[in-house]
Amino acid sequence: MGIWFSTTSSSHSSKPSLDELPESCVAAVMEYMDPPQICKLASLNRTFRGASLADFVWESKLPSNYDIILRKIFDAGSFPSHLRKREIYSRLCSLNTFDDDGNKKVWLDRSMGKLCLCISAKGLYITGIDDRRYWNHIPTEESRFSSVAYLQQIWWFEVDGEVEFPFPPGTYSLFFRIHLGKASKRFGRRVCNTEHVHGWDIKPVRFQLWTSDDQHVASHCFLKGTGKWRYYHAGDFVVEDGNVSTKVKFSMTQIDCTHTKGGLCLDSVFVFPSEFRKVKEFLNHS
């Protein structure tokens, strides 16, 4: 009986532990994991933390043209040259501004390492935006730019924009983030004023998209639903070469002057990898 317990105890003590795994082997496995998994495993012990810092692990998560993206976002000489790949990944996951007015922002999605981009309403060309009879910029906590363009009423609705950026190779989708009605807070609760919402159910809005390499997409869609933000899909485009910048022009119009339309909040235009439409719930309603 005593011999059996002694043998069992000895076998337990001889079992290998996670601390005995070679750091290089752990890092080789991490190369095939997504960033959240890597960060979670890094908290296990010193070996896993060391492996999670390996440059080759994080270089596999960065866009293939990340060096060009860095030069586009950061001024020459302002980005530290000594940063490890994990730190570079973290910097690119922040909301980075790449224009002088702060109206265009770009970041990497933390979970997938894919590039995303957005342009505020102030960075778009909106017909009648300077006439307060039609449009106003109103402050809100519901926009990452802290304000949206609100349309009270207009006959000729036209919004145009463009962006030029070294997108990594892949397929991208462009969306307009729109809200019918004006949201605000009353006694701490969110309320939506739909007083001026009209005209969007009579004729559809036309979306168009053009790229510098001659891609063109056009579609029509009725704007619907009040009280919540919706992402309206304007079209997709394909980037084959990430070493050069792709210029994308886009528009949203409803220029049938037989009726007025109004009560619309325009927040921004987003560019997401097209695969996000399958995994990001907020895009499922577009």
Backbone as CSV, one residue per row, in Angstrom:
resi,resn,N_x,N_y,N_z,CA_x,CA_y,CA_z,C_x,C_y,C_z
1,MET,0.838,-1.201,0.000,0.000,0.000,0.000,0.872,1.250,0.000
2,GLY,1.879,1.245,0.879,2.768,2.406,0.945,3.586,2.566,-0.309
3,ILE,3.968,1.408,-0.913,4.745,1.453,-2.151,3.914,2.066,-3.277
4,TRP,2.604,1.727,-3.343,1.727,2.249,-4.413,1.616,3.764,-4.335
5,PHE,1.429,4.297,-3.118,1.340,5.747,-2.956,2.637,6.417,-3.318
6,SER,3.743,5.779,-2.996,5.059,6.356,-3.289,5.269,6.453,-4.797
7,THR,4.880,5.405,-5.514,5.034,5.392,-6.985,4.162,6.456,-7.639
8,THR,2.917,6.593,-7.153,1.989,7.590,-7.712,2.522,9.000,-7.502
9,SER,3.024,9.265,-6.329,3.569,10.595,-6.015,4.732,10.935,-6.908
10,SER,5.574,9.938,-7.159,6.749,10.156,-7.993,6.356,10.466,-9.429
11,SER,5.319,9.758,-9.930,4.886,9.988,-11.318,4.299,11.375,-11.502
12,HIS,3.590,11.866,-10.464,3.013,13.204,-10.551,4.095,14.264,-10.592
13,SER,5.124,14.078,-9.799,6.169,15.099,-9.730,7.015,15.154,-10.989
14,SER,6.964,14.083,-11.806,7.785,14.058,-13.017,7.064,14.629,-14.225
15,LYS,5.797,15.023,-14.067,5.054,15.596,-15.192,5.645,16.940,-15.585
16,PRO,5.799,17.200,-16.893,6.344,18.500,-17.323,5.344,19.622,-17.064
17,SER,5.841,20.802,-16.841,4.990,21.969,-16.624,5.129,22.925,-17.807
18,LEU,4.236,23.896,-17.852,4.284,24.877,-18.938,5.568,25.681,-18.915
19,ASP,6.149,25.843,-17.727,7.393,26.611,-17.618,8.555,25.943,-18.347
20,GLU,8.430,24.631,-18.587,9.524,23.898,-19.213,9.474,23.960,-20.739
21,LEU,8.392,24.478,-21.283,8.296,24.583,-22.737,9.298,25.617,-23.250
22,PRO,10.006,25.312,-24.338,10.940,26.290,-24.910,10.180,27.525,-25.416
23,GLU,10.697,28.685,-25.133,10.026,29.931,-25.530,9.871,30.019,-27.045
24,SER,10.869,29.519,-27.781,10.802,29.589,-29.244,9.669,28.732,-29.792
25,CYS,9.394,27.599,-29.135,8.298,26.730,-29.578,6.944,27.380,-29.313
26,VAL,6.822,28.008,-28.143,5.575,28.698,-27.818,5.326,29.821,-28.817
27,ALA,6.387,30.568,-29.141,6.249,31.678,-30.089,5.838,31.167,-31.465
28,ALA,6.368,30.015,-31.862,6.020,29.453,-33.172,4.542,29.098,-33.242
29,VAL,3.977,28.643,-32.119,2.542,28.335,-32.072,1.722,29.618,-32.088
30,MET,2.180,30.634,-31.361,1.454,31.908,-31.275,1.333,32.591,-32.631
31,GLU,2.273,32.296,-33.513,2.240,32.920,-34.843,0.950,32.588,-35.581
32,TYR,0.311,31.483,-35.214,-0.915,31.049,-35.890,-2.171,31.449,-35.116
33,MET,-2.005,32.200,-34.038,-3.151,32.629,-33.239,-3.515,34.068,-33.567
34,ASP,-4.741,34.461,-33.183,-5.122,35.850,-33.381,-4.676,36.675,-32.173
35,PRO,-4.580,38.001,-32.316,-4.048,38.855,-31.246,-4.693,38.682,-29.876
36,PRO,-6.039,38.594,-29.755,-6.619,38.395,-28.417,-6.146,37.108,-27.748
37,GLN,-5.982,36.044,-28.528,-5.508,34.785,-27.963,-4.069,34.915,-27.473
38,ILE,-3.246,35.616,-28.245,-1.852,35.806,-27.854,-1.764,36.584,-26.544
39,CYS,-2.530,37.640,-26.433,-2.498,38.468,-25.223,-3.001,37.688,-24.009
40,LYS,-3.971,36.818,-24.225,-4.496,36.031,-23.108,-3.455,35.028,-22.622
41,LEU,-2.778,34.364,-23.553,-1.766,33.384,-23.170,-0.545,34.040,-22.533
42,ALA,-0.280,35.301,-22.894,0.888,36.004,-22.351,0.806,36.159,-20.838
43,SER,-0.392,36.040,-20.286,-0.556,36.218,-18.836,-0.336,34.924,-18.052
44,LEU,-0.059,33.806,-18.750,0.100,32.521,-18.059,1.360,32.467,-17.210
45,ASN,2.486,32.774,-17.813,3.757,32.752,-17.076,4.821,33.506,-17.866
46,ARG,6.032,33.483,-17.324,7.123,34.260,-17.936,7.481,33.742,-19.326
47,THR,7.434,32.433,-19.518,7.772,31.851,-20.819,6.807,32.328,-21.899
48,PHE,5.520,32.280,-21.592,4.509,32.690,-22.570,4.563,34.193,-22.821
49,ARG,4.883,34.945,-21.780,4.995,36.390,-21.979,6.179,36.713,-22.881
50,GLY,7.284,36.057,-22.643,8.447,36.283,-23.496,8.176,35.905,-24.939
51,ALA,7.485,34.771,-25.124,7.156,34.337,-26.480,6.238,35.331,-27.177
52,SER,5.329,35.934,-26.406,4.357,36.866,-26.996,5.004,38.163,-27.468
53,LEU,6.253,38.393,-27.091,6.949,39.619,-27.500,7.789,39.429,-28.761
54,ALA,7.852,38.210,-29.258,8.691,37.926,-30.427,8.241,38.751,-31.632
55,ASP,9.190,39.357,-32.303,8.856,40.209,-33.448,8.152,39.438,-34.559
56,PHE,8.605,38.194,-34.830,8.009,37.468,-35.956,6.543,37.107,-35.681
57,VAL,6.165,37.004,-34.403,4.771,36.725,-34.058,3.889,37.885,-34.487
58,TRP,4.303,39.103,-34.160,3.470,40.275,-34.444,3.619,40.783,-35.872
59,GLU,4.755,40.498,-36.487,4.891,40.896,-37.889,3.893,40.140,-38.753
60,SER,3.539,38.933,-38.353,2.558,38.156,-39.104,1.148,38.716,-38.951
61,LYS,0.927,39.568,-37.937,-0.393,40.191,-37.722,-0.491,41.557,-38.392
62,LEU,0.638,42.158,-38.692,0.643,43.483,-39.312,0.305,43.391,-40.801
63,PRO,-0.283,44.445,-41.378,-0.514,44.457,-42.824,0.811,44.308,-43.568
64,SER,0.771,43.710,-44.727,2.006,43.469,-45.484,2.727,44.765,-45.835
65,ASN,1.997,45.866,-45.937,2.597,47.157,-46.283,2.614,48.120,-45.093
66,TYR,2.762,47.578,-43.886,2.644,48.418,-42.687,3.669,49.547,-42.655
67,ASP,4.857,49.324,-43.257,5.869,50.388,-43.268,5.396,51.591,-44.088
68,ILE,4.668,51.338,-45.176,4.122,52.426,-46.000,2.995,53.128,-45.250
69,ILE,2.184,52.363,-44.541,1.093,52.940,-43.750,1.655,53.848,-42.657
70,LEU,2.732,53.416,-42.017,3.354,54.238,-40.972,3.801,55.580,-41.527
71,ARG,4.390,55.557,-42.725,4.859,56.812,-43.330,3.687,57.712,-43.712
72,LYS,2.545,57.109,-44.042,1.363,57.895,-44.403,0.765,58.574,-43.175
73,ILE,0.781,57.877,-42.035,0.130,58.384,-40.825,1.026,59.328,-40.035
74,PHE,2.289,58.943,-39.890,3.193,59.693,-39.015,4.189,60.510,-39.823
75,ASP,4.511,61.688,-39.313,5.504,62.540,-39.958,6.863,61.866,-39.927
76,ALA,7.668,62.175,-40.936,9.020,61.612,-40.993,9.812,62.033,-39.758
77,GLY,10.379,61.051,-39.098,11.198,61.336,-37.925,10.425,61.369,-36.620
78,SER,9.086,61.385,-36.688,8.299,61.474,-35.458,7.946,60.100,-34.892
79,PHE,8.113,59.048,-35.708,7.790,57.709,-35.232,9.062,57.028,-34.758
80,PRO,9.099,56.562,-33.514,10.320,55.936,-32.970,10.756,54.731,-33.805
81,SER,12.021,54.678,-34.136,12.526,53.589,-34.983,12.855,52.333,-34.196
82,HIS,12.919,52.441,-32.859,13.337,51.316,-32.040,12.179,50.441,-31.564
83,LEU,10.953,50.770,-31.936,9.790,50.030,-31.441,9.779,48.589,-31.952
84,ARG,9.371,47.686,-31.079,9.209,46.296,-31.478,7.888,46.152,-32.236
85,LYS,7.734,45.026,-32.924,6.559,44.835,-33.781,5.249,44.849,-32.977
86,ARG,5.279,44.352,-31.745,4.067,44.379,-30.932,3.669,45.820,-30.625
87,GLU,4.648,46.692,-30.373,4.353,48.100,-30.090,3.839,48.807,-31.336
88,ILE,4.392,48.443,-32.490,3.903,49.021,-33.747,2.445,48.612,-33.973
89,TYR,2.148,47.343,-33.708,0.769,46.863,-33.852,-0.158,47.656,-32.945
90,SER,0.264,47.860,-31.709,-0.549,48.616,-30.756,-0.774,50.051,-31.220
91,ARG,0.277,50.695,-31.756,0.137,52.081,-32.246,-0.854,52.142,-33.398
92,LEU,-0.800,51.165,-34.298,-1.695,51.176,-35.453,-3.131,50.844,-35.063
93,CYS,-3.327,50.188,-33.925,-4.682,49.892,-33.462,-5.348,51.109,-32.822
94,SER,-4.559,52.143,-32.544,-5.133,53.381,-32.014,-5.832,54.130,-33.138
95,LEU,-6.695,55.068,-32.758,-7.410,55.874,-33.745,-6.460,56.963,-34.238
96,ASN,-5.868,56.763,-35.420,-4.846,57.663,-35.940,-5.415,58.616,-36.985
97,THR,-5.094,59.894,-36.856,-5.518,60.908,-37.818,-4.464,61.033,-38.909
98,PHE,-4.894,61.124,-40.164,-3.912,61.252,-41.236,-4.212,62.423,-42.175
99,ASP,-4.966,63.406,-41.684,-5.124,64.637,-42.458,-4.980,65.824,-41.507
100,ASP,-4.764,66.995,-42.064,-4.468,68.179,-41.256,-5.655,68.639,-40.418
101,ASP,-6.881,68.359,-40.867,-8.063,68.862,-40.175,-8.637,67.875,-39.158
102,GLY,-8.079,66.688,-39.077,-8.570,65.696,-38.128,-9.871,65.029,-38.533
103,ASN,-10.220,65.111,-39.823,-11.489,64.558,-40.289,-11.374,63.151,-40.863
104,LYS,-10.152,62.635,-40.943,-9.951,61.293,-41.480,-9.120,60.486,-40.487
105,LYS,-9.636,59.316,-40.125,-8.953,58.484,-39.136,-8.824,57.061,-39.658
106,VAL,-7.753,56.408,-39.214,-7.485,55.045,-39.653,-6.970,54.247,-38.463
107,TRP,-7.265,52.947,-38.458,-6.819,52.084,-37.364,-6.860,50.628,-37.822
108,LEU,-6.184,49.774,-37.067,-6.287,48.339,-37.281,-7.294,47.774,-36.290
109,ASP,-8.161,46.906,-36.763,-9.071,46.207,-35.869,-8.241,45.310,-34.954
110,ARG,-8.408,45.465,-33.644,-7.546,44.764,-32.682,-7.663,43.249,-32.769
111,SER,-8.818,42.753,-33.079,-9.012,41.305,-33.072,-8.550,40.623,-34.352
112,MET,-8.552,41.363,-35.475,-8.246,40.739,-36.752,-7.048,41.357,-37.464
113,GLY,-6.595,42.526,-37.001,-5.444,43.161,-37.628,-5.734,43.735,-39.003
114,LYS,-7.009,43.967,-39.311,-7.400,44.490,-40.620,-7.571,46.006,-40.556
115,LEU,-7.232,46.681,-41.653,-7.277,48.138,-41.682,-8.696,48.657,-41.871
116,CYS,-9.052,49.661,-41.065,-10.349,50.335,-41.150,-10.100,51.844,-41.261
117,LEU,-11.051,52.536,-41.863,-10.865,53.972,-42.111,-12.217,54.671,-42.031
118,CYS,-12.225,55.902,-41.534,-13.482,56.660,-41.532,-13.222,58.134,-41.800
119,ILE,-14.230,58.788,-42.359,-14.169,60.208,-42.722,-15.383,60.884,-42.112
120,SER,-15.170,61.953,-41.368,-16.273,62.630,-40.688,-17.124,63.413,-41.683
121,ALA,-18.312,63.805,-41.238,-19.197,64.617,-42.078,-18.513,65.920,-42.479
122,LYS,-17.665,66.463,-41.585,-16.956,67.701,-41.909,-15.893,67.489,-42.975
123,GLY,-15.530,66.253,-43.243,-14.557,65.957,-44.284,-15.203,65.612,-45.615
124,LEU,-16.535,65.781,-45.708,-17.266,65.495,-46.935,-17.735,66.785,-47.588
125,TYR,-18.081,66.698,-48.864,-18.612,67.848,-49.605,-20.137,67.703,-49.648
126,ILE,-20.828,68.547,-48.902,-22.277,68.436,-48.756,-22.942,69.675,-49.355
127,THR,-23.815,69.452,-50.326,-24.512,70.575,-50.950,-25.374,71.307,-49.918
128,GLY,-25.165,72.623,-49.811,-25.950,73.450,-48.904,-25.509,73.428,-47.457
129,ILE,-24.346,72.854,-47.173,-23.921,72.700,-45.782,-23.716,74.042,-45.088
130,ASP,-23.411,75.096,-45.834,-23.166,76.407,-45.216,-24.450,77.218,-45.010
131,ASP,-25.572,76.704,-45.452,-26.848,77.397,-45.295,-27.615,76.755,-44.139
132,ARG,-27.751,77.471,-43.045,-28.366,76.903,-41.840,-29.871,76.697,-41.962
133,ARG,-30.452,77.126,-43.059,-31.849,76.786,-43.296,-31.986,75.290,-43.594
134,TYR,-30.883,74.692,-44.065,-30.911,73.297,-44.468,-30.123,72.394,-43.505
135,TRP,-28.851,72.728,-43.313,-27.944,71.862,-42.567,-27.403,72.560,-41.325
136,ASN,-27.051,71.745,-40.319,-26.334,72.225,-39.141,-25.412,71.120,-38.635
137,HIS,-24.282,71.526,-38.079,-23.426,70.571,-37.381,-23.834,70.582,-35.913
138,ILE,-24.226,69.447,-35.395,-24.689,69.393,-34.007,-23.778,68.470,-33.191
139,PRO,-23.464,68.832,-31.956,-22.601,67.990,-31.109,-23.338,66.746,-30.635
140,THR,-22.615,65.665,-30.477,-23.214,64.425,-29.982,-22.123,63.513,-29.447
141,GLU,-22.482,62.696,-28.469,-21.571,61.696,-27.924,-21.604,60.412,-28.751
142,GLU,-22.476,60.346,-29.746,-22.666,59.118,-30.513,-21.781,59.048,-31.756
143,SER,-20.882,60.005,-31.900,-19.943,60.002,-33.023,-18.525,60.064,-32.482
144,ARG,-17.628,59.338,-33.117,-16.224,59.404,-32.703,-15.612,60.753,-33.059
145,PHE,-16.314,61.537,-33.884,-15.855,62.884,-34.217,-16.561,63.953,-33.387
146,SER,-17.431,63.543,-32.482,-18.127,64.419,-31.523,-19.164,65.339,-32.137
147,SER,-19.404,65.237,-33.432,-20.477,66.019,-34.047,-20.943,65.325,-35.318
148,VAL,-22.177,65.638,-35.742,-22.728,65.092,-36.979,-23.379,66.230,-37.753
149,ALA,-23.609,65.985,-39.040,-24.317,66.957,-39.866,-25.802,66.594,-39.855
150,TYR,-26.639,67.566,-39.471,-28.079,67.308,-39.394,-28.810,68.080,-40.478
151,LEU,-29.606,67.371,-41.263,-30.400,67.969,-42.337,-31.832,68.159,-41.864
152,GLN,-32.286,69.410,-41.877,-33.677,69.678,-41.508,-34.597,69.468,-42.702
153,GLN,-34.248,70.084,-43.834,-35.066,69.919,-45.044,-34.311,70.467,-46.238
154,ILE,-34.414,69.780,-47.375,-33.746,70.251,-48.588,-34.416,69.598,-49.798
155,TRP,-34.275,70.227,-50.955,-34.784,69.657,-52.194,-33.707,68.793,-52.866
156,TRP,-32.505,69.325,-52.921,-31.408,68.682,-53.648,-30.430,68.114,-52.620
157,PHE,-30.422,66.789,-52.455,-29.551,66.138,-51.471,-28.353,65.518,-52.185
158,GLU,-27.172,65.994,-51.839,-25.964,65.482,-52.487,-24.788,65.536,-51.517
159,VAL,-24.138,64.388,-51.332,-22.951,64.268,-50.477,-21.866,63.562,-51.279
160,ASP,-20.703,64.189,-51.379,-19.568,63.609,-52.103,-18.346,63.575,-51.191
161,GLY,-17.434,62.688,-51.509,-16.200,62.615,-50.737,-15.149,61.814,-51.469
162,GLU,-13.933,61.880,-50.954,-12.853,61.082,-51.520,-11.788,60.842,-50.460
163,VAL,-11.043,59.785,-50.655,-9.938,59.469,-49.756,-8.863,58.752,-50.568
164,GLU,-7.621,59.017,-50.234,-6.503,58.355,-50.888,-5.615,57.747,-49.807
165,PHE,-5.396,56.425,-49.915,-4.654,55.744,-48.849,-4.019,54.458,-49.397
166,PRO,-2.865,54.059,-48.846,-2.242,52.791,-49.268,-2.901,51.592,-48.585
167,PHE,-4.092,51.233,-49.034,-4.802,50.101,-48.455,-4.012,48.810,-48.682
168,PRO,-3.926,47.942,-47.683,-3.335,46.613,-47.911,-4.174,45.853,-48.927
169,PRO,-3.582,44.931,-49.662,-4.354,44.167,-50.651,-5.559,43.482,-50.011
170,GLY,-6.671,43.489,-50.732,-7.890,42.869,-50.217,-9.116,43.526,-50.812
171,THR,-10.285,43.085,-50.370,-11.558,43.647,-50.816,-12.164,44.469,-49.685
172,TYR,-12.622,45.681,-50.007,-13.135,46.613,-49.011,-14.561,47.030,-49.353
173,SER,-15.318,47.345,-48.306,-16.692,47.829,-48.459,-16.783,49.233,-47.876
174,LEU,-17.544,50.092,-48.551,-17.713,51.474,-48.102,-19.151,51.667,-47.617
175,PHE,-19.297,52.294,-46.450,-20.602,52.494,-45.824,-20.794,53.954,-45.422
176,PHE,-22.036,54.412,-45.501,-22.442,55.693,-44.924,-23.140,55.399,-43.597
177,ARG,-22.715,56.049,-42.524,-23.371,55.868,-41.220,-24.412,56.970,-41.044
178,ILE,-25.675,56.562,-41.004,-26.797,57.504,-41.075,-27.821,57.202,-39.987
179,HIS,-28.459,58.252,-39.527,-29.500,58.136,-38.498,-30.684,58.983,-38.937
180,LEU,-31.867,58.392,-39.059,-33.078,59.165,-39.344,-33.658,59.630,-38.015
181,GLY,-33.843,60.942,-37.890,-34.253,61.530,-36.626,-33.050,62.117,-35.910
182,LYS,-33.334,62.980,-34.952,-32.266,63.631,-34.187,-32.274,63.079,-32.771
183,ALA,-31.193,62.398,-32.401,-31.095,61.797,-31.073,-30.553,62.809,-30.067
184,SER,-31.047,62.755,-28.859,-30.564,63.614,-27.777,-30.865,62.927,-26.452
185,LYS,-30.444,63.563,-25.370,-30.704,63.010,-24.039,-31.638,63.925,-23.270
186,ARG,-32.613,63.311,-22.608,-33.540,64.069,-21.786,-33.689,63.340,-20.451
187,PHE,-33.324,64.034,-19.381,-33.341,63.425,-18.047,-32.520,62.135,-18.019
188,GLY,-31.391,62.171,-18.739,-30.487,61.025,-18.735,-30.871,59.897,-19.666
189,ARG,-31.988,60.045,-20.388,-32.442,58.987,-21.290,-32.331,59.445,-22.742
190,ARG,-31.994,58.494,-23.610,-31.878,58.812,-25.030,-33.265,58.908,-25.643
191,VAL,-33.503,60.009,-26.371,-34.768,60.198,-27.087,-34.455,60.567,-28.531
192,CYS,-35.401,60.338,-29.403,-35.204,60.634,-30.819,-36.345,61.513,-31.326
193,ASN,-35.982,62.664,-31.853,-36.962,63.590,-32.423,-37.107,63.287,-33.915
194,THR,-38.291,62.859,-34.333,-38.519,62.495,-35.738,-39.364,63.535,-36.474
195,GLU,-39.465,64.728,-35.895,-40.326,65.779,-36.439,-40.041,66.083,-37.899
196,HIS,-38.771,66.110,-38.291,-38.414,66.526,-39.654,-38.171,65.359,-40.609
197,VAL,-38.365,64.114,-40.144,-38.096,62.959,-41.009,-39.188,62.834,-42.066
198,HIS,-38.816,62.997,-43.323,-39.786,62.854,-44.414,-39.055,62.738,-45.748
199,GLY,-39.716,62.187,-46.727,-39.227,62.169,-48.106,-38.351,61.003,-48.493
200,TRP,-37.876,60.219,-47.540,-36.929,59.144,-47.871,-37.625,57.880,-48.367
201,ASP,-38.933,57.804,-48.195,-39.678,56.630,-48.642,-40.332,56.838,-50.006
202,ILE,-40.097,58.005,-50.605,-40.706,58.308,-51.906,-39.815,57.838,-53.050
203,LYS,-38.540,58.182,-52.986,-37.567,57.757,-53.993,-36.304,57.262,-53.272
204,PRO,-35.615,56.270,-53.848,-34.412,55.753,-53.181,-33.231,56.711,-53.315
205,VAL,-32.272,56.526,-52.442,-31.005,57.252,-52.512,-30.071,56.479,-53.444
206,ARG,-29.273,57.204,-54.208,-28.319,56.575,-55.120,-26.916,56.664,-54.515
207,PHE,-26.249,55.537,-54.410,-24.866,55.476,-53.938,-23.957,55.145,-55.116
208,GLN,-22.796,55.798,-55.159,-21.808,55.490,-56.191,-20.406,55.478,-55.598
209,LEU,-19.543,54.714,-56.249,-18.155,54.587,-55.797,-17.265,54.424,-57.017
210,TRP,-16.151,55.163,-57.032,-15.162,55.064,-58.101,-13.773,54.920,-57.474
211,THR,-12.872,54.228,-58.160,-11.489,54.134,-57.692,-10.542,54.622,-58.784
212,SER,-9.313,54.902,-58.397,-8.317,55.421,-59.328,-7.907,54.390,-60.380
213,ASP,-8.230,53.108,-60.152,-7.923,52.093,-61.173,-9.186,51.659,-61.918
214,ASP,-10.153,52.593,-62.018,-11.323,52.454,-62.891,-12.380,51.442,-62.415
215,GLN,-12.447,51.195,-61.141,-13.569,50.413,-60.619,-14.740,51.369,-60.359
216,HIS,-15.938,50.905,-60.650,-17.125,51.739,-60.449,-18.294,50.873,-59.999
217,VAL,-18.995,51.344,-58.975,-20.154,50.633,-58.443,-21.268,51.643,-58.221
218,ALA,-22.503,51.262,-58.537,-23.662,52.115,-58.285,-24.799,51.255,-57.739
219,SER,-25.556,51.808,-56.801,-26.676,51.070,-56.232,-27.730,52.052,-55.739
220,HIS,-28.928,51.546,-55.472,-30.026,52.357,-54.948,-30.563,51.727,-53.676
221,CYS,-31.001,52.568,-52.750,-31.511,52.050,-51.489,-32.438,53.068,-50.834
222,PHE,-33.571,52.618,-50.320,-34.437,53.481,-49.523,-33.869,53.588,-48.114
223,LEU,-33.875,54.785,-47.549,-33.481,54.955,-46.156,-34.690,54.641,-45.292
224,LYS,-34.463,53.869,-44.237,-35.605,53.431,-43.428,-35.212,53.334,-41.961
225,GLY,-36.254,53.297,-41.125,-36.025,53.108,-39.697,-35.580,54.382,-39.015
226,THR,-36.164,54.694,-37.889,-35.761,55.860,-37.105,-35.276,55.387,-35.739
227,GLY,-34.482,56.225,-35.118,-34.091,55.947,-33.737,-32.789,55.212,-33.550
228,LYS,-32.151,54.756,-34.637,-30.865,54.092,-34.455,-29.979,54.304,-35.685
229,TRP,-28.687,54.177,-35.459,-27.718,54.352,-36.533,-27.713,53.120,-37.442
230,ARG,-27.635,53.375,-38.741,-27.548,52.293,-39.715,-26.355,52.534,-40.641
231,TYR,-25.780,51.439,-41.089,-24.670,51.499,-42.044,-25.210,51.117,-43.412
232,TYR,-25.221,52.079,-44.341,-25.737,51.827,-45.694,-24.569,51.516,-46.622
233,HIS,-24.626,50.333,-47.213,-23.537,49.828,-48.047,-23.557,50.516,-49.412
234,ALA,-22.488,51.249,-49.713,-22.419,51.967,-50.984,-21.779,51.133,-52.085
235,GLY,-20.901,50.203,-51.722,-20.238,49.385,-52.732,-18.925,48.814,-52.238
236,ASP,-18.345,47.919,-53.045,-17.072,47.276,-52.723,-16.017,47.655,-53.760
237,PHE,-14.760,47.575,-53.349,-13.660,47.763,-54.290,-12.508,46.848,-53.889
238,VAL,-11.678,46.511,-54.852,-10.578,45.568,-54.648,-9.247,46.299,-54.776
239,VAL,-8.349,46.030,-53.839,-6.986,46.574,-53.885,-6.029,45.415,-54.126
240,GLU,-5.237,45.530,-55.158,-4.288,44.467,-55.497,-2.859,44.810,-55.097
241,ASP,-2.508,46.078,-55.129,-1.137,46.503,-54.824,-1.146,47.461,-53.642
242,GLY,-0.638,47.020,-52.502,-0.606,47.863,-51.315,0.558,48.823,-51.265
243,ASN,1.423,48.759,-52.264,2.594,49.640,-52.277,2.298,51.003,-52.884
244,VAL,1.109,51.160,-53.453,0.706,52.455,-54.006,-0.627,52.846,-53.381
245,SER,-0.893,54.134,-53.330,-2.148,54.616,-52.749,-3.292,54.442,-53.737
246,THR,-4.422,54.045,-53.223,-5.648,53.935,-54.016,-6.554,55.106,-53.666
247,LYS,-6.990,55.839,-54.688,-7.938,56.931,-54.464,-9.350,56.410,-54.659
248,VAL,-10.195,56.693,-53.686,-11.596,56.265,-53.748,-12.483,57.503,-53.672
249,LYS,-13.358,57.674,-54.660,-14.362,58.735,-54.643,-15.729,58.091,-54.451
250,PHE,-16.620,58.781,-53.764,-17.917,58.193,-53.462,-18.964,59.290,-53.348
251,SER,-20.221,58.904,-53.499,-21.297,59.883,-53.407,-22.580,59.228,-52.927
252,MET,-23.450,60.096,-52.391,-24.786,59.697,-51.952,-25.725,60.814,-52.391
253,THR,-26.701,60.514,-53.226,-27.552,61.572,-53.774,-29.023,61.160,-53.805
254,GLN,-29.868,62.178,-53.659,-31.306,62.034,-53.912,-31.731,63.400,-54.440
255,ILE,-31.638,63.550,-55.769,-31.781,64.873,-56.376,-33.079,65.014,-57.171
256,ASP,-34.061,64.194,-56.843,-35.389,64.351,-57.425,-36.062,65.548,-56.732
257,CYS,-36.196,66.641,-57.447,-36.685,67.877,-56.840,-38.211,67.984,-56.829
258,THR,-38.904,66.859,-57.004,-40.358,66.901,-56.918,-40.837,66.872,-55.472
259,HIS,-39.939,66.635,-54.535,-40.322,66.595,-53.122,-39.113,66.921,-52.245
260,THR,-39.387,67.398,-51.053,-38.303,67.669,-50.103,-38.044,66.419,-49.255
261,LYS,-36.885,66.415,-48.615,-36.531,65.341,-47.683,-35.743,65.948,-46.527
262,GLY,-35.835,65.320,-45.368,-35.159,65.888,-44.214,-35.195,64.976,-43.010
263,GLY,-34.705,65.513,-41.888,-34.669,64.765,-40.644,-33.594,63.704,-40.609
264,LEU,-32.435,63.987,-41.246,-31.364,62.994,-41.363,-30.095,63.476,-40.683
265,CYS,-29.447,62.590,-39.940,-28.125,62.855,-39.365,-27.093,62.046,-40.144
266,LEU,-26.070,62.726,-40.632,-24.965,62.067,-41.327,-23.733,62.138,-40.433
267,ASP,-23.280,60.979,-39.991,-22.120,60.944,-39.102,-20.815,60.891,-39.880
268,SER,-20.642,59.860,-40.691,-19.357,59.659,-41.350,-19.477,58.585,-42.416
269,VAL,-18.379,58.411,-43.135,-18.247,57.337,-44.119,-17.166,56.390,-43.617
270,PHE,-17.445,55.090,-43.671,-16.510,54.081,-43.197,-16.054,53.195,-44.343
271,VAL,-14.809,52.763,-44.258,-14.287,51.742,-45.165,-13.800,50.588,-44.296
272,PHE,-14.424,49.428,-44.471,-14.073,48.227,-43.713,-13.693,47.113,-44.688
273,PRO,-12.857,46.163,-44.263,-12.670,44.942,-45.072,-14.017,44.271,-45.291
274,SER,-14.277,43.808,-46.485,-15.592,43.242,-46.807,-15.951,42.055,-45.928
275,GLU,-14.947,41.335,-45.430,-15.226,40.164,-44.584,-15.889,40.555,-43.268
276,PHE,-15.793,41.836,-42.887,-16.415,42.288,-41.640,-17.936,42.157,-41.690
277,ARG,-18.512,42.123,-42.877,-19.964,42.031,-42.992,-20.473,40.693,-42.446
278,LYS,-19.592,39.700,-42.352,-19.982,38.397,-41.827,-19.761,38.287,-40.322
279,VAL,-18.862,39.120,-39.783,-18.491,38.947,-38.370,-18.829,40.141,-37.483
280,LYS,-19.148,41.298,-38.080,-19.470,42.483,-37.291,-20.985,42.700,-37.296
281,GLU,-21.577,42.539,-36.157,-23.036,42.572,-36.056,-23.624,43.912,-36.495
282,PHE,-22.929,45.014,-36.205,-23.483,46.323,-36.519,-23.607,46.570,-38.021
283,LEU,-22.958,45.750,-38.854,-23.073,45.912,-40.299,-24.184,45.051,-40.894
284,ASN,-24.773,44.194,-40.099,-25.780,43.269,-40.613,-27.088,43.951,-40.986
285,HIS,-27.273,45.181,-40.532,-28.541,45.875,-40.792,-28.441,46.803,-41.993
286,SER,-27.297,46.799,-42.671,-27.138,47.726,-43.802,-27.868,47.201,-45.036
